[in-house]
Amino acid sequence: MKVGKVIKVSGPLVVAEGMEDANVYDVVEVSDNKLIGEIIEMRGDKASIQVYEETTGIGPGDDVYSTGSPLSIELGPGMLEQMFDGIQRPLEALQAKAGDFLLRGVSVSPLDREKRWDFVPTVNVGDEVSEGNIIGTVQETTVVSHKIMVPPAVSGKIVEILPGYHTVDEIICKIETDDGIKELNMIQKWPVRRGRPYSRKLDPIRPLVTGQRIIDTFFPVAKGGAAAIPGPFGSGKTVVQHQLAKWADAEIVVYVGCGERGNEMTDVLMEFPEILDPKTGQSLMKRTVLIANTSNMPVAAREASIYTGITIGEYFRDMGYSVALMADSTSRWAEALREMSGRLEEMPGDEGYPAYLASRVADFYERAGYVKCLGEDREGALTVIGAVSPPGGDISEPVSQATLRIVKVFWGLDYALSYRRHFPAINWLNSYSLYQDKMDKFMDESIDRKFSAHRIQSMALLQEESNLQEVVRLVGRDSLSEADQLKLEVAKSLREDFLQQNAFHEVDTYCSLPKQFKMLNLILGFYDEAKKALDAGVYLDEILKIESREGITRSKNISENELEKFDELFETVKADIEKLISEGGNSNA
């Protein structure tokens, strides 16, 4: 390894000279403690290095060792159910080696070198294979079959394949290539800053069903899409991220805690193993990878944690799985960029962020996608959902704006809603989804042909309510016609009975698409019947007093296997209103 000398230390930034043979993004080891760092700038023979560990005690004259390779992670069996730090060091293994407090320079292999996996080949000797082809499988957890793939840029004829129990670094396959025999084990090393290759990107046409009504019905995200959740402190970003990680219909979940508080990651660690996946009945951790880089961990590693997470997501996408990546929060990553940029003495951009902030944000989100994978005819999706924490909730700040220029779904959290205890506190008047037309088509074809019509009618009522509230504030509710007062009542029902959802309620925490349609159908069905009654001369007060209306409020607690109750409830509401019309409509008219 080539050796340089430290000449300057400024927090996580170390400058070393004598590094003329090194390249930008090469990984280096700093001092005798072998602290891991990455070269982020070269000026002549001087390298600026961001160190991913605490630099206290490092000083001029200390040696710097260049590895000559970029920051890479190990991809293979053993990642699921694990919790890594920002540079893919397994925290449980680090705890076993160094105790509860991490020591500097301690290194542990990201993947367990002792555990043996049962490798079951899917190809035979003599078969021709190319990059991305699956050569065998390993049952990594009870719910996920890990597919062992031919690495990118490798193709040829299989000359030996070894079934049975192997560790991840033992040879399992030999391929005869144009350059000789290539030996494969279960590990693929991949540089985190480079996206993994695929055959081509496809048009996303299916929604990522999350079980959250305001998201799935009003602002859906496609599988392979990108979404942002900006919101001020206390507006519920983390709970929304947890709900998506728990209930989204992705086969693999990668959760990146980037610069958030340690107690929030503790909540994830405590909750996820206890949650049973509704599809498999197994623990949610069986299909989850956690990456923790909390606010008290080295600031430079925040950037690495984002790239580590999305590289792991791409790897599982390449197997043909649907992957959801949650990044909480990209603002902390941007703050790390700003700190390193300041220490490099670069010319600052807007609000002190580096001028290249927008391109870095774009590089990250554009690695999401619904793709045709390399090798066999299979498709995979990587959906990226990033939380943004703008100071004071001001989304005009640079990180929010750079994010909104790239993502196609905006779930705008509103502090006023959270203050009123309306959760999820997603503001339905300023959020949007650019996948709406495609998702409407999917919902109409797979759930009910009236799904999109109901959504459009509901959104129109909510927007009309906002306009009517302005009138009410000026001249009072009694000045409105009964038809407009009915709109206010129905919009209130949409807000409180449909959009509001309790993440901690056993039934209400998850709502399937058929149930979401039934709920909307019930509320709008009441609206249509009530309009008929008004036209027949029934007073609004009498309509609002019918007993069955209380059932609409409680309908969110109807379980998934009792959806026929919605039809019964609607028939009751319809009968009650028809009774009002027959009894008093003509006399009131």
XYZ file of C-alpha atoms in Angstrom:
589
model
C 0.000 0.000 0.000
C 1.217 3.489 -0.898
C 2.006 5.752 2.075
C 1.429 9.492 2.516
C 1.784 11.834 5.497
C -0.892 13.862 7.316
C -0.262 17.631 7.148
C -3.610 18.998 8.407
C -6.587 17.819 10.479
C -9.892 19.720 10.617
C -12.591 17.626 12.268
C -13.466 14.741 9.908
C -11.282 16.309 7.153
C -7.666 15.150 6.942
C -5.211 16.481 4.346
C -2.240 14.269 3.404
C 0.727 14.901 1.082
C 2.738 12.451 -0.976
C -0.442 10.964 -2.477
C 0.289 11.639 -6.156
C -0.553 8.048 -7.160
C -3.973 8.068 -5.456
C -7.323 8.898 -7.102
C -10.470 10.701 -5.988
C -12.839 8.332 -4.093
C -10.032 5.903 -3.215
C -10.359 4.426 0.273
C -7.467 5.115 2.637
C -6.484 4.085 6.163
C -5.344 6.966 8.366
C -2.662 6.568 11.107
C -1.711 3.381 12.908
C -5.322 3.098 14.117
C -6.275 2.352 10.490
C -9.214 4.784 10.495
C -11.231 4.375 7.294
C -11.460 7.420 5.040
C -12.185 8.379 1.443
C -10.369 10.842 -0.797
C -12.802 13.569 -1.885
C -10.388 16.040 -3.515
C -6.908 15.951 -5.089
C -4.666 18.993 -5.556
C -1.266 17.958 -6.885
C 0.102 15.401 -4.416
C -2.211 16.601 -1.620
C -5.326 14.548 -0.918
C -8.297 15.792 1.105
C -9.775 12.839 2.958
C -13.119 12.553 4.737
C -12.633 10.157 7.643
C -15.576 7.998 8.705
C -14.459 7.751 12.326
C -13.525 10.137 15.159
C -10.231 11.898 14.294
C -9.255 12.973 17.828
C -5.537 12.297 18.354
C -4.639 12.307 14.656
C -1.933 14.863 13.838
C 0.639 15.957 11.252
C 3.178 13.291 10.458
C 0.815 10.322 10.834
C 0.911 7.820 7.985
C -1.886 7.451 5.423
C -2.203 4.163 3.532
C -4.012 4.106 0.178
C -5.868 0.906 -0.776
C -6.118 1.967 -4.430
C -9.818 1.020 -4.648
C -13.078 3.020 -4.206
C -15.419 2.694 -1.219
C -17.122 -0.643 -1.826
C -19.452 -2.937 0.097
C -19.885 -6.704 0.160
C -23.124 -8.056 -1.305
C -24.182 -11.602 -0.522
C -26.105 -13.876 1.866
C -26.253 -12.641 5.457
C -27.356 -9.015 4.922
C -31.019 -9.502 5.868
C -31.888 -9.179 9.579
C -28.631 -7.246 10.036
C -27.990 -3.727 11.299
C -24.988 -2.019 9.698
C -23.368 1.346 10.238
C -22.842 3.808 7.356
C -19.882 1.910 5.873
C -21.421 -1.577 6.258
C -19.842 -2.658 9.510
C -22.263 -5.029 11.311
C -23.051 -3.407 14.657
C -23.810 -6.653 16.515
C -20.459 -8.121 15.485
C -18.721 -4.866 16.472
C -20.418 -5.004 19.865
C -19.281 -8.592 20.374
C -15.707 -7.610 19.471
C -15.350 -4.188 21.131
C -18.175 -3.867 23.687
C -21.060 -1.412 23.896
C -18.941 1.593 22.882
C -17.353 1.494 19.432
C -13.593 1.784 19.412
C -11.726 3.487 16.589
C -10.149 1.344 13.930
C -12.066 -1.815 14.831
C -12.955 -3.709 11.676
C -15.268 -6.670 11.179
C -16.197 -8.411 7.934
C -19.599 -7.154 6.721
C -20.701 -10.720 5.937
C -20.216 -13.587 8.375
C -17.248 -15.695 7.226
C -18.057 -18.616 9.550
C -21.703 -19.325 8.712
C -22.353 -21.999 6.095
C -25.159 -21.574 3.572
C -26.883 -24.347 1.624
C -26.143 -23.495 -2.020
C -28.586 -25.085 -4.491
C -27.397 -24.726 -8.137
C -29.890 -23.871 -10.883
C -27.396 -24.429 -13.742
C -25.263 -27.380 -14.869
C -21.718 -27.902 -16.060
C -21.490 -26.918 -19.746
C -24.207 -24.255 -19.554
C -23.421 -20.864 -21.068
C -24.032 -17.986 -18.638
C -23.658 -14.232 -18.857
C -23.730 -11.298 -16.426
C -26.796 -11.288 -14.216
C -27.708 -14.954 -14.796
C -28.761 -16.809 -11.651
C -26.500 -19.801 -11.000
C -28.098 -20.950 -7.742
C -30.064 -19.995 -4.656
C -29.519 -19.809 -0.902
C -32.447 -19.725 1.563
C -31.224 -16.666 3.460
C -34.281 -16.346 5.719
C -37.525 -18.270 5.942
C -39.180 -15.764 3.564
C -36.372 -14.679 1.188
C -34.517 -16.865 -1.277
C -31.162 -15.206 -2.021
C -30.262 -15.604 -5.679
C -26.574 -15.999 -6.478
C -25.892 -14.130 -9.727
C -23.035 -13.993 -12.207
C -21.241 -10.677 -11.498
C -21.408 -7.875 -14.087
C -18.900 -8.124 -16.972
C -18.470 -11.921 -16.550
C -19.728 -14.460 -19.108
C -18.688 -17.865 -20.342
C -19.222 -21.628 -19.901
C -19.601 -23.295 -16.509
C -16.841 -25.864 -15.982
C -17.524 -26.667 -12.326
C -20.432 -26.064 -9.913
C -20.325 -27.116 -6.251
C -23.653 -27.666 -4.443
C -23.842 -28.041 -0.667
C -22.937 -25.999 2.393
C -20.368 -23.257 1.870
C -19.195 -20.077 3.559
C -19.656 -16.877 1.541
C -15.972 -16.739 0.527
C -15.590 -20.370 -0.626
C -15.546 -21.145 -4.358
C -18.930 -22.409 -5.569
C -18.564 -22.083 -9.346
C -15.894 -21.880 -12.049
C -16.599 -20.227 -15.391
C -14.425 -20.487 -18.476
C -14.208 -16.963 -19.930
C -12.213 -15.457 -22.791
C -9.602 -14.410 -20.220
C -9.314 -17.794 -18.518
C -11.054 -19.526 -15.623
C -13.073 -17.208 -13.370
C -13.770 -18.515 -9.870
C -16.939 -17.293 -8.167
C -17.966 -17.246 -4.521
C -21.170 -15.850 -3.008
C -19.798 -12.313 -2.513
C -19.994 -9.455 -4.990
C -18.011 -6.331 -4.099
C -19.470 -3.153 -5.550
C -18.430 0.540 -5.342
C -21.282 2.381 -3.623
C -21.113 5.542 -5.735
C -21.741 3.662 -8.978
C -25.215 2.398 -9.822
C -25.489 -1.314 -10.554
C -26.183 -2.119 -14.211
C -29.491 -3.327 -15.648
C -30.798 -4.153 -19.118
C -33.200 -1.179 -19.422
C -35.607 0.938 -17.419
C -39.313 0.232 -17.769
C -42.351 2.456 -17.332
C -43.680 2.047 -13.758
C -47.322 0.941 -13.938
C -48.099 -0.649 -10.554
C -48.527 1.227 -7.264
C -46.491 0.492 -4.171
C -49.427 -0.328 -1.886
C -48.669 1.059 1.575
C -51.926 0.510 3.455
C -52.070 4.251 4.224
C -55.295 5.642 2.767
C -54.182 9.191 1.972
C -51.141 7.806 0.113
C -52.660 4.891 -1.797
C -55.868 6.665 -2.847
C -54.862 10.298 -3.283
C -51.066 10.439 -3.781
C -49.803 6.981 -4.815
C -46.168 6.173 -5.538
C -45.349 3.663 -8.266
C -43.138 0.638 -7.725
C -39.801 1.918 -8.943
C -40.751 5.541 -8.241
C -39.292 8.192 -5.951
C -41.150 10.139 -3.263
C -40.266 12.848 -0.758
C -41.780 13.558 2.659
C -40.820 17.089 3.701
C -42.094 18.371 7.008
C -41.120 20.308 10.126
C -39.989 18.774 13.402
C -42.824 16.929 15.143
C -45.056 16.522 12.096
C -44.730 12.727 11.953
C -42.113 12.037 9.232
C -40.510 9.173 11.109
C -43.825 7.468 11.954
C -44.871 7.685 8.284
C -41.502 6.160 7.276
C -41.971 3.383 9.857
C -45.493 2.685 8.553
C -44.214 2.450 4.983
C -41.388 0.140 6.037
C -43.846 -2.073 7.939
C -46.718 -2.300 5.492
C -45.564 -1.436 1.935
C -45.941 -4.438 -0.392
C -42.215 -4.597 -1.119
C -40.428 -7.935 -0.810
C -37.295 -6.317 0.660
C -37.078 -3.211 2.880
C -33.870 -1.200 3.352
C -34.214 1.374 6.146
C -31.475 4.013 6.378
C -31.424 6.098 9.566
C -29.218 8.922 8.344
C -28.367 11.481 11.038
C -31.608 10.999 12.980
C -31.757 10.621 16.754
C -30.549 7.353 18.248
C -33.824 6.710 20.092
C -35.687 6.641 16.735
C -33.418 3.868 15.452
C -33.914 2.112 18.795
C -37.673 2.214 18.179
C -37.122 0.573 14.788
C -34.900 -2.106 16.343
C -37.428 -2.829 19.086
C -40.553 -2.743 16.875
C -39.574 -4.483 13.642
C -38.674 -7.929 15.081
C -42.060 -8.024 16.868
C -44.153 -7.031 13.846
C -45.546 -9.928 11.865
C -45.482 -9.487 8.103
C -49.135 -9.828 6.950
C -48.069 -11.679 3.795
C -45.809 -14.303 5.416
C -46.737 -14.374 9.111
C -43.007 -14.107 9.909
C -41.102 -11.282 11.619
C -40.654 -8.173 9.474
C -36.881 -8.355 10.075
C -36.754 -11.498 7.912
C -36.866 -9.226 4.856
C -35.289 -6.036 6.241
C -31.804 -4.485 6.239
C -31.182 -1.645 8.701
C -28.435 0.960 8.272
C -27.867 3.203 11.281
C -25.850 6.371 11.152
C -27.386 8.342 14.002
C -26.799 11.981 14.898
C -24.019 11.173 17.371
C -22.037 9.062 14.873
C -19.332 10.585 12.609
C -20.852 13.173 10.278
C -18.864 12.092 7.197
C -20.364 8.587 7.302
C -23.857 10.008 6.696
C -23.088 10.402 3.018
C -21.739 6.859 2.826
C -24.829 5.436 4.583
C -27.156 6.749 1.869
C -25.043 5.169 -0.889
C -24.569 1.931 1.067
C -28.341 1.618 1.451
C -29.183 2.213 -2.190
C -26.459 -0.184 -3.391
C -27.915 -2.955 -1.204
C -31.355 -2.064 -2.604
C -30.093 -2.320 -6.198
C -28.541 -5.723 -5.476
C -31.863 -7.199 -4.324
C -33.617 -5.436 -7.239
C -31.257 -7.273 -9.601
C -32.593 -10.577 -8.240
C -36.061 -9.560 -9.470
C -37.434 -8.384 -6.135
C -39.487 -5.297 -5.362
C -37.402 -3.222 -2.926
C -38.417 -0.183 -0.871
C -35.700 2.085 0.505
C -36.525 4.561 3.296
C -33.994 7.349 3.865
C -34.580 9.266 7.101
C -33.490 11.968 6.557
C -31.737 13.281 3.458
C -31.477 16.740 5.069
C -28.905 15.349 7.530
C -26.960 13.939 4.596
C -27.036 17.367 2.916
C -25.823 18.956 6.161
C -22.864 16.555 6.137
C -22.118 17.661 2.551
C -22.281 21.284 3.691
C -19.897 20.671 6.587
C -17.332 18.885 4.424
C -17.650 21.561 1.722
C -16.982 24.260 4.317
C -13.908 22.453 5.613
C -12.637 22.127 2.024
C -13.075 25.921 1.738
C -15.225 25.569 -1.392
C -17.303 28.486 -2.625
C -20.674 28.097 -0.852
C -23.991 28.063 -2.726
C -27.466 28.870 -1.440
C -27.645 28.830 2.405
C -24.081 27.552 2.598
C -24.791 24.250 0.815
C -22.263 23.250 -1.866
C -23.019 24.258 -5.446
C -23.222 20.569 -6.433
C -26.027 19.750 -3.928
C -28.728 19.438 -6.623
C -26.659 17.054 -8.762
C -25.849 14.831 -5.738
C -29.536 14.661 -4.792
C -30.436 13.834 -8.406
C -27.760 11.100 -8.593
C -29.270 9.463 -5.524
C -32.972 9.535 -6.488
C -32.352 8.574 -10.115
C -30.998 5.222 -8.969
C -34.621 4.299 -8.208
C -36.472 2.559 -11.008
C -38.508 -0.321 -12.366
C -36.051 -2.244 -14.553
C -35.520 -5.264 -16.729
C -32.661 -7.028 -14.978
C -29.503 -8.376 -16.576
C -29.556 -12.049 -17.478
C -32.838 -13.935 -17.543
C -36.146 -12.307 -18.354
C -36.997 -10.875 -14.908
C -38.015 -7.476 -13.633
C -37.163 -5.716 -10.386
C -38.180 -2.439 -8.766
C -36.378 -0.112 -6.367
C -38.649 2.523 -4.801
C -36.930 5.346 -2.906
C -38.774 7.344 -0.234
C -36.751 10.141 1.320
C -37.712 12.244 4.327
C -36.620 15.891 4.245
C -36.388 17.984 7.423
C -36.424 21.640 6.329
C -35.601 24.079 9.151
C -38.851 25.565 10.433
C -40.811 23.557 7.873
C -39.822 25.994 5.093
C -39.764 23.905 1.908
C -38.326 26.796 -0.099
C -34.888 25.884 1.331
C -32.323 24.265 -1.036
C -32.561 20.578 0.002
C -36.370 20.481 -0.356
C -36.277 22.301 -3.687
C -33.494 20.097 -5.104
C -35.491 17.028 -4.032
C -38.813 18.217 -5.468
C -37.203 18.847 -8.861
C -36.336 15.141 -9.078
C -39.048 13.116 -7.315
C -42.527 12.657 -8.746
C -44.436 12.321 -5.465
C -44.652 15.000 -2.784
C -46.260 14.178 0.567
C -46.215 17.566 2.290
C -46.485 17.226 6.056
C -48.306 20.066 7.794
C -47.513 21.101 11.365
C -51.015 22.601 11.786
C -52.539 19.174 11.051
C -50.198 17.418 13.480
C -51.018 20.046 16.126
C -54.699 19.098 15.698
C -53.660 15.433 16.098
C -54.604 14.634 12.504
C -52.213 11.865 11.393
C -50.771 11.145 8.889
C -50.368 14.939 8.751
C -50.097 14.967 4.942
C -51.708 18.124 3.572
C -54.131 17.025 0.825
C -54.259 20.486 -0.754
C -50.562 20.912 -1.581
C -49.346 17.301 -1.971
C -49.256 15.671 -5.409
C -48.333 12.538 -7.356
C -47.236 12.642 -10.982
C -47.950 8.894 -11.264
C -51.672 9.576 -10.721
C -52.945 8.843 -14.260
C -51.177 5.464 -14.479
C -52.215 4.506 -10.958
C -55.850 5.504 -11.642
C -55.873 3.149 -14.606
C -54.452 0.332 -12.465
C -56.995 0.931 -9.659
C -59.955 1.041 -12.072
C -58.887 -2.226 -13.697
C -57.880 -4.181 -10.583
C -60.072 -2.815 -7.738
C -63.227 -1.165 -9.138
C -63.998 0.838 -12.271
C -65.329 3.695 -10.094
C -62.164 4.015 -7.972
C -60.624 6.988 -9.818
C -64.024 8.716 -10.162
C -64.476 8.472 -6.389
C -60.985 9.858 -5.829
C -61.632 12.827 -8.125
C -64.996 13.565 -6.497
C -63.468 13.347 -2.992
C -60.615 15.682 -3.868
C -63.086 18.172 -5.397
C -65.116 18.126 -2.161
C -62.010 18.711 -0.031
C -60.918 21.620 -2.217
C -64.452 23.072 -2.174
C -64.473 22.762 1.619
C -61.340 24.921 1.775
C -63.090 27.642 -0.271
C -66.323 27.425 1.760
C -64.384 27.716 5.025
C -63.211 31.145 3.883
C -66.849 32.202 3.514
C -67.736 30.691 6.900
C -64.961 32.631 8.602
C -66.275 35.869 7.105
C -70.065 35.613 7.447
C -70.758 32.438 9.446
C -71.963 28.929 8.588
C -75.677 29.840 8.626
C -75.198 32.024 5.558
C -74.447 28.920 3.453
C -77.140 27.018 1.605
C -78.031 23.570 2.937
C -76.356 22.008 -0.120
C -73.077 23.760 0.770
C -73.441 22.827 4.435
C -73.845 19.210 3.331
C -70.582 19.496 1.371
C -68.844 20.692 4.553
C -70.205 17.718 6.502
C -69.124 15.203 3.865
C -65.672 16.819 3.551
C -65.345 16.606 7.348
C -66.237 12.906 7.120
C -63.571 12.429 4.413
C -60.997 14.144 6.611
C -61.791 12.469 9.913
C -63.082 9.066 8.818
C -60.950 8.412 5.724
C -57.781 10.517 5.662
C -57.087 10.284 9.387
C -55.499 6.948 10.295
C -54.190 5.583 13.592
C -50.758 3.980 13.191
C -51.052 2.368 16.628
C -54.536 0.851 16.224
C -54.579 -2.886 15.576
C -57.067 -2.662 12.671
C -56.658 0.901 11.415
C -52.858 0.764 11.070
C -53.212 -0.976 7.671
C -56.001 -0.551 5.101
C -56.126 -2.652 1.927
C -57.132 -1.164 -1.439
C -60.547 -2.928 -1.492
C -61.303 -1.546 1.986
C -60.200 1.944 0.930
C -62.630 1.802 -1.990
C -65.463 0.531 0.229
C -64.874 3.381 2.703
C -64.932 6.020 -0.033
C -67.961 4.394 -1.611
C -69.804 4.544 1.735
C -69.023 8.221 2.408
C -69.832 9.355 -1.141
C -72.896 7.090 -1.210
C -74.209 8.909 1.856
C -73.518 12.220 0.056
C -75.498 11.167 -3.045
C -78.436 9.915 -0.967
C -78.411 13.066 1.201
C -78.527 15.284 -1.912
C -81.619 13.391 -3.092
C -83.222 13.997 0.312
C -82.408 17.720 0.168
C -83.958 17.896 -3.304
C -87.043 16.182 -1.907
C -87.371 18.882 0.764
C -85.897 17.081 3.806
C -84.059 19.396 6.182
C -80.288 18.871 6.544
C -80.536 18.589 10.346
C -82.822 15.573 9.988
C -80.458 13.905 7.507
C -77.449 14.377 9.791
C -79.332 12.864 12.768
C -79.941 9.424 11.216
C -78.544 6.673 13.493
C -76.716 4.798 10.740
C -74.466 7.805 10.111
C -72.475 6.900 13.208
C -71.586 3.632 11.488
C -69.712 5.609 8.797
C -67.459 7.103 11.480
C -66.712 3.680 12.936
C -66.251 1.966 9.559
C -62.447 2.365 9.631
C -62.394 -0.267 12.409
C -64.073 -2.938 10.273
C -61.506 -5.710 9.790
C -60.203 -6.808 6.387
C -62.132 -10.093 6.416
C -65.500 -8.408 7.094
C -65.708 -6.044 4.109
C -69.280 -7.151 3.334
C -70.316 -5.044 6.363
C -69.727 -1.918 4.247
C -72.449 -2.979 1.817
C -74.811 -3.731 4.699
C -74.058 -0.350 6.276
C -74.695 1.477 2.992
C -78.051 -0.273 2.584
C -78.979 0.823 6.119
C -77.977 4.445 5.388
C -79.938 4.369 2.133
C -83.030 2.933 3.866
C -82.864 5.558 6.656
C -82.701 8.423 4.165
C -85.471 6.959 1.961
C -87.608 6.727 5.093
C -87.011 10.453 5.748
C -88.003 11.277 2.174
C -91.214 9.233 2.355
C -92.185 10.641 5.767
C -91.453 14.323 5.473
C -90.099 15.269 2.099
C -93.386 16.407 0.540
C -94.616 18.329 3.599
C -91.285 20.160 4.008
C -91.285 21.019 0.336
